[in-house]
Amino acid sequence: MALFTLRSLRKDFGIKEILKDASFSLDEGDKVGLIGTNGSGKSTLLKMIAGLEHSDSGELWINSSAKIIYLPQQPDMNPEHTVLEQVFADSGEQMALVKEYEEISDKLTHGHGDMDRLLEDLSRVSDRMDQTGAWDLETNAKIVLTKLGIDDLEAKVGSLSGGYRKRIAIASALLSSPDVLLMDEPTNHLDAMSVEWLQSYLNRYRGALLLITHDRYFLDRVTNRIIEIDRGDLYSYSGNYSYYLEKKAEAEESSQSTQRKHAGLLRRELEWLKKGPKARSTKQKARIDRAHALQATEFKQANAKVDITTAGRRIGKKVVELNCVSKSYGDRTLIKDFSYNFTPDDRIGIIGSNGAGKSTLMNMVTGRLQPDAGSVEIGTTIHFGYFDQHSDDLADHGNQRVIDYLKDVAELVKTSDGSIITASQMLERFLFPGNTQYAPISKLSGGEKRRLFLLKVLMAAPNVLILDEPTNDLDVQTLAVLEEYLEEFNGCVIVVSHDRYFLDRTVEMVFSFEPEGEVRLYPGNYSVYLEYKKDEKEEASNESSDAKIQAAKTAQKADIAAAEVTAPKPEAKKLSQLSYKEKREYEELEAMIPKLETEKAQVEKKLYHNPPTGHTEVQKLSDRLAEITAAIDKSTERWIELAERV
């Protein structure tokens, strides 16, 4: 069943025609990735479907029974709401019941008010929560928020960063259980673990999904259809991102073959026309008409790609040396006693949770920020190019024309092949046509602004390139070209990113921000880093289990030794004997406890790392975890009791 349908939709912003004949339908179960170059109209299309942007012509039909939730890049929220209040803002009675239940519970805990009356109210609210499913709503909200890295559920929204607000908006959208979920760059500002969890959640999501994202792993593993916007036209591919790439290449090759055949046929027909055939017969007239028709045929050229061909700069042996640097803010230590000597060929990826200190480290590397302790030495030949995640440089140039912004760096640009081109020609290579070059920067889309800022950074010919969250708002086509550029870049590259695909393509060593200000080094790309972490976790788990067993055995020996010293001989003889039934129980407990520990680990993994979407299943896993934990405690206590008598 169709949830919404677009027919011949058109949208024109004057300087650019965004959509000229857009038609497609979204059906139940569809999970569609919307891709296209920055400024092609992806976000505009989502806003039109959400009813926030009007079309110039065409028809948009939406199923009246379908619940549609739109998640923008920058969600609007009430700054006075707590995290939970914001998540439940659209939950109506359910939120009111949860709030009333918490207030009554608080009064009972502190002994405020008539206890009998409070207990009656608590019973009434509990019954109503059962009827409306409010219990599951709160439980799942806390699980989802925790998985997205939000622990303080009573914090005011107004006190949180834009990244945390985006996470709250994602949680709110997921918990509202819509029929259609429209998501604009949901992975921006999420760390890698949160992206992994969201990816897993959406894989099991039963509703329809239409999303824009630069994360190609995410596209590949979540979507079952790709829609590409190319110069106002929509092209649909029935498969994930890998399938799209394969079919796109085949289509472009077929188109080029068709154009070559057309050109050959046209050339032969033109040669025939030059001979001056007399239009005496019907056959000759038909051939002349065909020749004219061939001349009038137009082909859509292959979609243009960003051309990154900026010149490089010589780099010496000494790049940047960090010697035992530390940095703290108040009681919080971000970086503690970290040393590293960057080399000209380094390809470093820096990962860690939001606020861990990644940008702080980059600011110390570039000399923008001084460490509290230690030293930073920068080579004399070093010229930094810093592509920061917020493109702060653009904020003060909103009214400046695109071409003038670039001319502030240089009016003539030397490319990698040694040729000299104008700033305007360079803009064209970065997909800014003539009419866009003379538009104010404020008229550009978020992605176009990021692309413009990237061009300005590269035009300065850096030999140490720092990319802080480069994948935010850049389209997948530009990212692919940037990855190729970095492979040939003559200098040191430092990437701060949560984008797994980009890290896998570009880095050869990972700096991981750990607790207590520790920065650990892992050789290889991001996938190799994950393997290291997996092995470390398994080793830690095994060591923990061994330590518990050893501790129990040590305690057992100590108790036996103490008993031998202090207990009377007759009593000792009595304790040293177990009945046949107790011996069997002792042996069974020794075999059963490890099995329970294994099952507990499996349930915890399902519940905390890959939770099911169904409320009932989550509750079952939680109950089972409690049962296993109680069984382990009881069995261990009994085993120790019997072991003392062995």
XYZ file of C-alpha atoms in Angstrom:
646
model
C 0.000 0.000 0.000
C 1.312 3.438 -0.946
C 1.935 5.788 1.973
C 2.539 8.822 -0.222
C 2.922 9.521 -3.934
C 4.593 12.363 -5.864
C 3.415 13.137 -9.393
C 5.293 15.600 -11.629
C 6.386 17.709 -8.666
C 8.305 20.865 -9.563
C 10.337 23.302 -7.461
C 12.412 26.268 -8.660
C 14.355 28.689 -6.443
C 15.158 31.100 -9.263
C 18.918 30.556 -9.465
C 18.411 26.791 -9.613
C 15.670 24.379 -10.649
C 15.570 21.819 -7.846
C 12.862 19.471 -9.136
C 11.367 19.561 -12.600
C 9.259 16.406 -12.937
C 9.627 14.415 -9.730
C 7.501 11.289 -9.414
C 7.776 8.329 -7.042
C 5.849 6.435 -4.365
C 6.797 5.152 -0.922
C 5.176 1.871 0.074
C 4.946 0.008 3.371
C 8.266 -1.575 4.253
C 10.288 0.648 1.907
C 13.613 1.874 3.280
C 14.835 4.432 0.814
C 18.112 6.335 0.731
C 17.930 9.752 -0.972
C 21.242 10.801 -2.520
C 22.527 13.571 -4.766
C 25.108 16.344 -4.789
C 24.881 19.138 -2.215
C 22.252 21.631 -3.264
C 20.433 19.123 -5.490
C 17.262 19.411 -3.395
C 17.345 16.421 -1.032
C 16.389 18.341 2.109
C 13.857 20.419 0.161
C 12.111 17.246 -1.017
C 11.846 15.934 2.546
C 10.406 19.264 3.702
C 7.813 19.168 0.893
C 6.681 15.685 1.950
C 6.541 16.865 5.586
C 4.377 19.820 4.547
C 6.978 22.457 5.450
C 7.763 23.544 1.883
C 5.335 24.124 -0.991
C 5.790 22.916 -4.567
C 5.505 25.145 -7.646
C 3.371 22.573 -9.475
C 2.520 18.879 -9.484
C 0.719 16.702 -6.969
C 1.664 15.253 -3.579
C -0.787 12.667 -2.237
C -0.389 11.404 1.335
C -2.353 8.511 2.845
C -4.622 10.092 5.458
C -4.121 7.173 7.865
C -0.315 7.335 7.704
C 1.568 8.925 10.601
C 4.598 10.807 9.235
C 7.440 12.048 11.450
C 10.090 14.395 10.057
C 13.533 14.631 11.662
C 15.350 17.750 10.357
C 19.088 18.385 10.580
C 18.519 21.019 13.262
C 15.382 20.111 15.247
C 13.396 22.801 17.068
C 12.873 22.112 20.788
C 11.542 23.715 23.942
C 14.644 24.783 25.934
C 12.711 24.531 29.233
C 11.846 20.859 28.770
C 13.881 18.149 30.453
C 15.246 15.401 28.209
C 12.404 13.020 29.085
C 9.760 15.749 28.715
C 11.065 16.572 25.235
C 11.105 12.929 24.192
C 7.514 12.528 25.399
C 6.345 15.947 24.147
C 4.006 14.348 21.599
C 2.959 11.416 23.795
C -0.071 13.095 25.395
C -1.688 11.044 28.147
C 1.214 8.592 28.355
C 3.647 11.357 29.304
C 1.194 12.809 31.837
C 0.801 9.384 33.474
C 4.565 8.816 33.669
C 5.037 12.239 35.239
C 2.218 11.688 37.754
C 3.595 8.254 38.680
C 7.074 9.712 39.351
C 5.615 12.531 41.496
C 3.570 10.112 43.614
C 6.559 7.778 43.995
C 8.727 10.677 45.136
C 6.167 11.688 47.799
C 5.931 8.101 49.048
C 9.721 7.819 49.217
C 10.069 10.984 51.308
C 6.908 10.436 53.383
C 5.118 13.557 52.155
C 1.311 13.488 52.347
C -1.382 10.949 53.232
C 0.210 7.508 52.667
C -3.099 5.671 52.153
C -4.294 8.246 49.636
C -0.945 8.197 47.824
C -1.018 4.406 47.573
C -4.545 4.555 46.112
C -3.411 7.154 43.566
C -0.360 5.060 42.708
C -2.559 2.017 42.093
C -4.922 4.044 39.890
C -2.081 5.522 37.808
C -0.377 2.119 37.505
C -3.581 0.553 36.130
C -3.948 3.339 33.606
C -0.292 2.996 32.572
C -0.919 -0.692 31.953
C -3.880 0.154 29.721
C -2.063 2.803 27.653
C 1.329 1.084 27.435
C 3.058 3.937 29.263
C 5.295 1.479 31.146
C 6.880 0.272 27.935
C 7.195 3.831 26.653
C 9.323 4.963 29.578
C 11.446 1.787 29.608
C 12.162 1.998 25.899
C 12.809 5.737 26.088
C 15.523 5.175 28.676
C 17.064 2.348 26.623
C 17.052 4.400 23.406
C 18.458 7.516 25.086
C 21.204 5.493 26.779
C 22.159 3.879 23.464
C 22.379 7.351 21.934
C 24.759 8.457 24.684
C 22.365 10.480 26.871
C 22.461 9.602 30.574
C 21.154 12.716 32.350
C 17.418 12.477 31.649
C 16.571 15.464 33.873
C 18.915 17.926 32.106
C 17.263 20.956 30.509
C 17.291 20.863 26.699
C 18.455 24.485 26.598
C 21.692 23.544 28.384
C 22.640 20.864 25.838
C 24.744 21.127 22.686
C 23.304 20.844 19.198
C 24.621 17.295 18.935
C 22.787 16.171 22.071
C 19.598 17.872 20.897
C 19.823 15.913 17.649
C 20.080 12.687 19.646
C 17.001 13.593 21.689
C 15.109 14.326 18.464
C 16.127 10.916 17.079
C 14.901 9.197 20.253
C 11.606 11.092 20.100
C 11.114 10.157 16.433
C 11.867 6.468 17.005
C 9.609 6.186 20.059
C 6.647 7.790 18.296
C 6.361 4.644 16.098
C 5.400 6.435 12.858
C 4.305 4.764 9.624
C 6.786 6.938 7.715
C 10.052 8.257 9.139
C 11.756 11.097 7.225
C 15.341 11.556 8.453
C 17.752 14.264 7.283
C 21.362 13.325 8.143
C 20.512 11.338 11.316
C 24.121 10.177 11.802
C 25.563 13.705 12.101
C 26.941 14.300 15.620
C 26.625 10.615 16.588
C 29.670 8.634 17.666
C 30.437 5.323 15.959
C 28.788 3.145 18.627
C 25.573 5.191 18.484
C 25.555 4.951 14.675
C 25.984 1.167 14.915
C 23.054 0.949 17.315
C 20.815 3.218 15.192
C 21.700 1.184 12.119
C 20.685 -2.023 13.910
C 17.467 -0.415 15.196
C 16.387 0.772 11.744
C 17.142 -2.645 10.261
C 14.374 -4.036 12.483
C 12.088 -1.013 12.139
C 8.779 -2.061 10.590
C 7.692 1.313 9.242
C 8.756 2.964 5.990
C 11.904 5.068 5.906
C 13.157 7.872 3.661
C 16.535 9.198 4.739
C 19.418 11.405 3.664
C 22.853 10.404 4.937
C 26.512 10.636 3.927
C 27.337 7.410 5.815
C 27.779 4.811 3.067
C 27.962 1.839 5.448
C 24.674 3.064 6.907
C 23.114 3.378 3.433
C 24.363 -0.048 2.459
C 23.005 -1.838 5.515
C 19.700 -0.046 6.106
C 18.162 0.755 2.703
C 16.479 -1.475 0.123
C 16.052 1.270 -2.482
C 18.097 4.289 -3.591
C 16.618 7.412 -5.190
C 19.091 9.794 -6.793
C 18.326 13.441 -7.539
C 20.300 14.494 -10.604
C 19.716 18.015 -11.948
C 16.008 18.005 -11.165
C 15.277 14.412 -12.221
C 14.709 11.407 -9.941
C 16.217 7.994 -10.678
C 15.201 4.931 -8.661
C 17.377 1.862 -8.016
C 15.829 -1.210 -6.339
C 18.625 -2.191 -3.974
C 21.069 -0.856 -1.407
C 23.964 1.542 -1.987
C 26.314 -1.130 -3.382
C 23.635 -2.160 -5.875
C 23.143 1.500 -6.828
C 26.857 1.953 -7.536
C 26.894 -1.133 -9.732
C 23.791 -0.174 -11.730
C 24.850 3.486 -11.958
C 28.153 2.458 -13.549
C 26.316 0.174 -15.993
C 23.854 2.948 -16.892
C 26.622 5.484 -17.531
C 28.543 2.984 -19.666
C 25.384 2.170 -21.641
C 24.641 5.882 -22.078
C 28.152 6.528 -23.381
C 27.836 3.603 -25.793
C 24.496 4.951 -27.049
C 25.982 8.407 -27.520
C 28.941 6.959 -29.456
C 26.588 5.044 -31.763
C 24.453 8.146 -32.197
C 27.506 10.231 -33.038
C 28.668 7.683 -35.635
C 25.253 7.514 -37.276
C 24.917 11.287 -37.271
C 28.356 11.666 -38.867
C 27.409 9.291 -41.723
C 24.091 11.060 -42.275
C 25.764 14.486 -42.353
C 28.292 13.226 -44.911
C 25.376 12.012 -47.031
C 23.666 15.388 -46.736
C 26.851 17.203 -47.831
C 26.726 15.316 -51.126
C 23.554 17.236 -51.870
C 20.965 14.507 -52.392
C 17.928 15.624 -54.299
C 14.703 15.159 -52.392
C 12.918 13.567 -55.328
C 11.837 10.329 -53.711
C 9.937 9.580 -50.512
C 12.882 7.478 -49.352
C 15.326 10.355 -49.703
C 12.981 12.784 -47.931
C 12.643 10.355 -45.024
C 16.423 10.077 -44.750
C 16.819 13.865 -44.721
C 14.192 14.123 -41.958
C 16.035 11.434 -39.979
C 19.309 13.345 -40.281
C 17.659 16.492 -38.943
C 16.106 14.485 -36.109
C 19.520 13.073 -35.202
C 20.926 16.596 -35.076
C 18.141 17.692 -32.743
C 18.628 14.771 -30.308
C 20.082 15.831 -26.937
C 21.702 13.590 -24.367
C 21.988 14.301 -20.664
C 25.662 14.471 -19.869
C 27.095 12.372 -17.071
C 26.723 14.036 -13.704
C 29.669 16.339 -13.048
C 32.042 15.447 -10.214
C 34.084 17.642 -7.937
C 37.590 18.032 -9.361
C 40.135 18.437 -6.551
C 43.385 19.366 -8.279
C 44.945 21.951 -5.981
C 48.724 22.303 -5.812
C 50.791 20.913 -2.955
C 53.551 22.348 -0.799
C 56.929 20.915 0.259
C 57.004 19.340 3.703
C 60.103 18.774 5.833
C 60.959 15.808 8.049
C 59.780 17.531 11.224
C 56.018 17.933 11.296
C 54.575 18.245 14.833
C 56.018 16.786 18.033
C 53.835 16.374 21.119
C 55.860 15.864 24.287
C 53.895 14.672 27.374
C 51.033 17.122 26.755
C 48.088 17.343 29.167
C 44.907 19.403 29.146
C 42.143 19.725 31.715
C 39.081 21.885 32.239
C 38.185 22.143 35.909
C 38.141 18.670 37.423
C 37.860 16.998 34.028
C 41.029 15.689 32.368
C 40.722 15.481 28.576
C 44.315 14.574 27.678
C 46.895 13.190 30.097
C 50.627 12.865 29.405
C 50.323 12.157 25.646
C 53.322 12.058 23.322
C 53.535 11.497 19.571
C 55.730 12.639 16.677
C 53.731 13.129 13.484
C 55.499 12.200 10.223
C 54.988 13.563 6.666
C 53.286 10.329 5.567
C 50.962 9.902 8.549
C 47.303 9.101 7.967
C 45.775 9.409 11.442
C 42.157 8.859 12.454
C 41.001 10.265 15.798
C 37.920 8.798 17.465
C 36.125 9.167 20.780
C 32.830 10.225 22.284
C 31.527 13.764 21.907
C 33.355 16.101 24.267
C 36.207 13.628 24.840
C 38.845 16.145 23.702
C 39.413 15.413 20.007
C 39.062 19.028 18.843
C 41.108 20.125 21.874
C 43.975 17.913 20.697
C 43.748 19.368 17.181
C 43.848 22.900 18.538
C 47.009 22.029 20.453
C 48.554 20.433 17.353
C 47.989 23.635 15.360
C 49.141 25.924 18.162
C 45.714 27.510 18.654
C 45.620 26.164 22.214
C 48.443 25.726 24.697
C 48.677 22.559 26.838
C 48.562 22.739 30.626
C 51.737 20.668 30.713
C 54.217 19.372 28.149
C 55.232 20.997 24.876
C 54.238 21.185 21.206
C 56.924 21.724 18.553
C 55.847 22.585 14.980
C 58.224 22.177 12.016
C 59.340 25.310 10.174
C 57.924 24.144 6.812
C 54.491 23.262 8.163
C 51.421 24.968 6.747
C 48.130 23.787 8.279
C 44.855 23.425 6.475
C 42.113 23.139 9.117
C 38.687 22.045 7.884
C 36.748 22.469 11.148
C 33.391 20.809 11.665
C 31.343 24.004 11.969
C 32.912 25.925 9.049
C 33.157 28.878 11.440
C 34.933 30.968 8.813
C 31.701 31.153 6.775
C 29.589 32.547 9.625
C 30.913 36.096 9.154
C 30.607 36.071 5.357
C 26.909 35.310 4.828
C 26.315 38.389 2.673
C 29.517 38.017 0.655
C 29.305 36.594 -2.852
C 30.751 33.125 -3.388
C 33.333 34.336 -5.929
C 34.502 37.176 -3.667
C 34.901 34.829 -0.705
C 37.284 32.699 -2.738
C 39.160 35.656 -4.227
C 40.124 36.638 -0.675
C 42.479 33.626 -0.852
C 43.652 34.019 -4.455
C 42.345 35.208 -7.813
C 44.628 32.795 -9.665
C 45.124 29.196 -8.553
C 47.959 26.792 -9.354
C 46.688 23.237 -9.873
C 48.474 19.939 -9.276
C 49.548 19.697 -12.923
C 51.210 23.142 -12.735
C 48.629 25.048 -14.778
C 47.153 28.356 -13.641
C 43.370 28.845 -13.542
C 41.093 31.580 -12.222
C 39.105 31.426 -8.998
C 35.947 31.194 -11.109
C 37.284 28.166 -12.988
C 38.230 26.565 -9.687
C 34.684 27.099 -8.426
C 33.327 25.383 -11.528
C 35.527 22.383 -10.758
C 33.873 22.312 -7.333
C 30.404 22.321 -8.955
C 29.612 26.010 -8.502
C 28.276 27.183 -11.903
C 28.363 30.826 -12.980
C 24.980 31.888 -11.569
C 25.791 30.342 -8.165
C 29.196 32.053 -8.001
C 27.551 35.468 -7.807
C 24.938 34.465 -5.214
C 25.474 35.387 -1.544
C 26.857 32.583 0.614
C 23.686 32.680 2.749
C 21.722 31.330 -0.245
C 23.794 28.134 -0.408
C 22.636 24.867 1.118
C 24.456 23.508 4.164
C 26.342 21.027 2.005
C 27.324 23.656 -0.563
C 28.731 25.844 2.212
C 30.831 22.942 3.460
C 32.103 22.274 -0.070
C 32.994 25.938 -0.524
C 34.875 25.994 2.775
C 36.756 22.817 1.799
C 37.822 24.479 -1.458
C 39.142 27.521 0.421
C 41.158 25.301 2.771
C 42.691 23.307 -0.096
C 43.456 26.394 -2.194
C 45.895 27.535 0.503
C 48.050 24.475 -0.402
C 48.509 22.984 3.107
C 50.985 20.203 3.800
C 49.288 19.154 7.053
C 45.583 18.700 6.476
C 43.259 18.443 9.488
C 39.701 17.341 8.722
C 37.354 17.698 11.704
C 34.157 15.754 10.931
C 34.588 16.225 7.157
C 31.646 13.986 6.272
C 29.044 16.210 7.957
C 26.901 17.710 5.172
C 29.181 16.653 2.294
C 27.452 14.466 -0.293
C 28.681 10.928 -0.986
C 29.985 11.890 -4.443
C 32.226 14.631 -3.023
C 33.413 12.315 -0.240
C 34.459 9.680 -2.775
C 36.552 12.251 -4.671
C 38.022 13.608 -1.420
C 39.080 10.086 -0.442
C 40.923 9.681 -3.743
C 42.564 13.076 -3.266
C 43.816 12.109 0.204
C 45.425 8.953 -1.190
C 47.703 11.134 -3.357
C 48.058 14.058 -0.922
C 51.715 14.912 -0.305
C 51.678 15.561 3.415
C 50.282 14.557 6.792
C 46.534 13.919 7.118
C 44.687 13.953 10.468
C 40.997 13.011 10.414
C 38.582 13.485 13.307
C 35.491 11.528 12.347
C 32.741 9.125 13.354
C 32.235 8.012 9.742
C 33.351 4.388 9.622
C 33.546 4.166 5.825
C 35.603 7.353 5.503
C 38.016 6.219 8.234
C 38.433 2.821 6.604
C 39.285 4.489 3.284
C 41.674 7.167 4.536
C 43.568 6.307 7.746
C 46.366 3.921 8.702
C 46.446 4.533 12.474
C 43.739 5.287 15.033
C 44.039 7.509 18.124
C 41.302 6.418 20.534
C 40.231 8.711 23.391
C 39.757 6.538 26.470
C 38.551 7.424 30.015
C 40.714 9.508 32.360
C 42.394 11.418 29.523
C 44.219 8.418 28.032
C 44.842 8.449 24.264
C 45.627 4.969 22.924
C 47.192 4.178 19.552
C 45.964 1.351 17.311
C 47.656 0.497 13.969
C 45.365 0.080 10.964
C 42.042 1.579 9.895
C 38.764 1.701 11.815
C 37.714 -1.881 11.054
C 41.073 -3.142 12.340
C 40.583 -0.998 15.471
C 37.211 -2.682 16.084
C 38.887 -6.087 15.927
C 41.456 -4.952 18.513
C 38.671 -3.713 20.825
C 36.735 -6.945 20.396
C 39.804 -9.002 21.355
C 40.493 -6.724 24.348
C 36.917 -7.123 25.574
C 37.047 -10.909 25.283
C 40.382 -11.032 27.119
C 39.040 -8.777 29.870
C 35.943 -10.956 30.215
C 38.032 -14.120 30.460
C 40.373 -12.516 32.995
C 37.405 -11.373 35.064
C 35.927 -14.876 35.119
C 39.305 -16.404 36.011
C 39.789 -13.835 38.778
C 36.385 -14.645 40.305
C 37.104 -18.377 40.285
C 40.583 -17.853 41.728
C 39.189 -15.556 44.441
C 36.597 -18.150 45.368
C 39.240 -20.888 45.540
C 41.534 -18.681 47.645
C 38.679 -17.878 50.006
C 37.830 -21.572 50.200
C 41.419 -22.513 51.124
C 41.603 -19.743 53.714
C 38.351 -20.856 55.332
C 39.483 -24.472 55.437
C 42.848 -23.495 56.956
C 41.100 -21.374 59.570
C 38.723 -24.200 60.369
C 41.608 -26.628 60.839
C 43.305 -24.275 63.293
C 40.323 -23.142 65.333
C 37.726 -25.883 65.113
C 37.636 -28.882 67.489
C 38.626 -32.198 65.942
C 35.203 -33.862 66.167
C 33.535 -30.876 64.489
C 36.193 -30.803 61.761
C 35.526 -34.450 61.029
C 31.849 -33.690 60.716
C 32.442 -30.791 58.261
C 34.803 -32.780 56.053
C 32.050 -35.149 54.980
C 29.274 -34.592 52.405
C 26.346 -36.861 51.845
C 25.950 -38.537 48.452
C 23.163 -36.087 47.574
C 25.305 -33.068 48.559
C 28.261 -34.351 46.511
C 26.015 -34.570 43.459
C 24.671 -31.081 44.156
C 28.248 -29.735 44.477
C 29.261 -31.240 41.110
C 26.111 -29.987 39.389
C 26.665 -26.458 40.713
C 30.260 -26.461 39.409
C 28.939 -27.282 35.911
C 25.867 -25.038 36.070
C 27.412 -21.737 37.253
C 29.629 -21.237 34.129
C 26.609 -21.958 31.902
C 24.566 -19.334 33.738
C 27.431 -16.819 33.374
C 27.528 -17.505 29.609
C 23.764 -17.100 29.260
C 23.901 -13.863 31.279
C 26.532 -12.446 28.906
C 24.378 -13.402 25.886
C 21.246 -11.778 27.334
C 23.178 -8.611 28.259
C 24.540 -8.425 24.716
C 21.028 -8.670 23.252
C 19.560 -6.173 25.690
C 22.289 -3.533 25.744
C 24.066 -3.873 22.388
C 21.329 -5.132 20.040
C 17.961 -4.578 21.757
C 14.772 -5.810 20.061
C 12.170 -3.261 18.958
C 9.180 -4.958 20.589
C 8.279 -3.752 24.079
C 7.284 -7.291 25.158
C 10.593 -8.783 24.016
C 12.585 -6.095 25.879
C 10.631 -6.848 29.069
C 11.192 -10.606 28.647
C 14.943 -10.106 28.289
C 15.023 -7.814 31.343
C 13.086 -10.351 33.425
C 15.317 -13.201 32.235
C 18.444 -11.212 33.115
C 17.118 -10.650 36.642
C 16.320 -14.387 36.988
C 19.793 -15.439 35.809
C 21.538 -12.952 38.116
C 19.517 -14.197 41.102
C 20.252 -17.822 40.147
C 23.996 -17.145 39.877
C 24.071 -15.448 43.287
C 22.086 -18.226 44.933
C 24.074 -21.031 43.265
C 27.432 -19.402 44.055
C 26.454 -18.970 47.700
C 25.435 -22.633 47.951
C 28.601 -23.800 46.119
C 30.814 -21.906 48.577
C 28.876 -23.410 51.484
C 29.429 -26.947 50.172
C 33.031 -26.218 49.152
C 33.859 -25.309 52.739
C 32.897 -28.832 53.780
C 34.770 -30.695 51.037
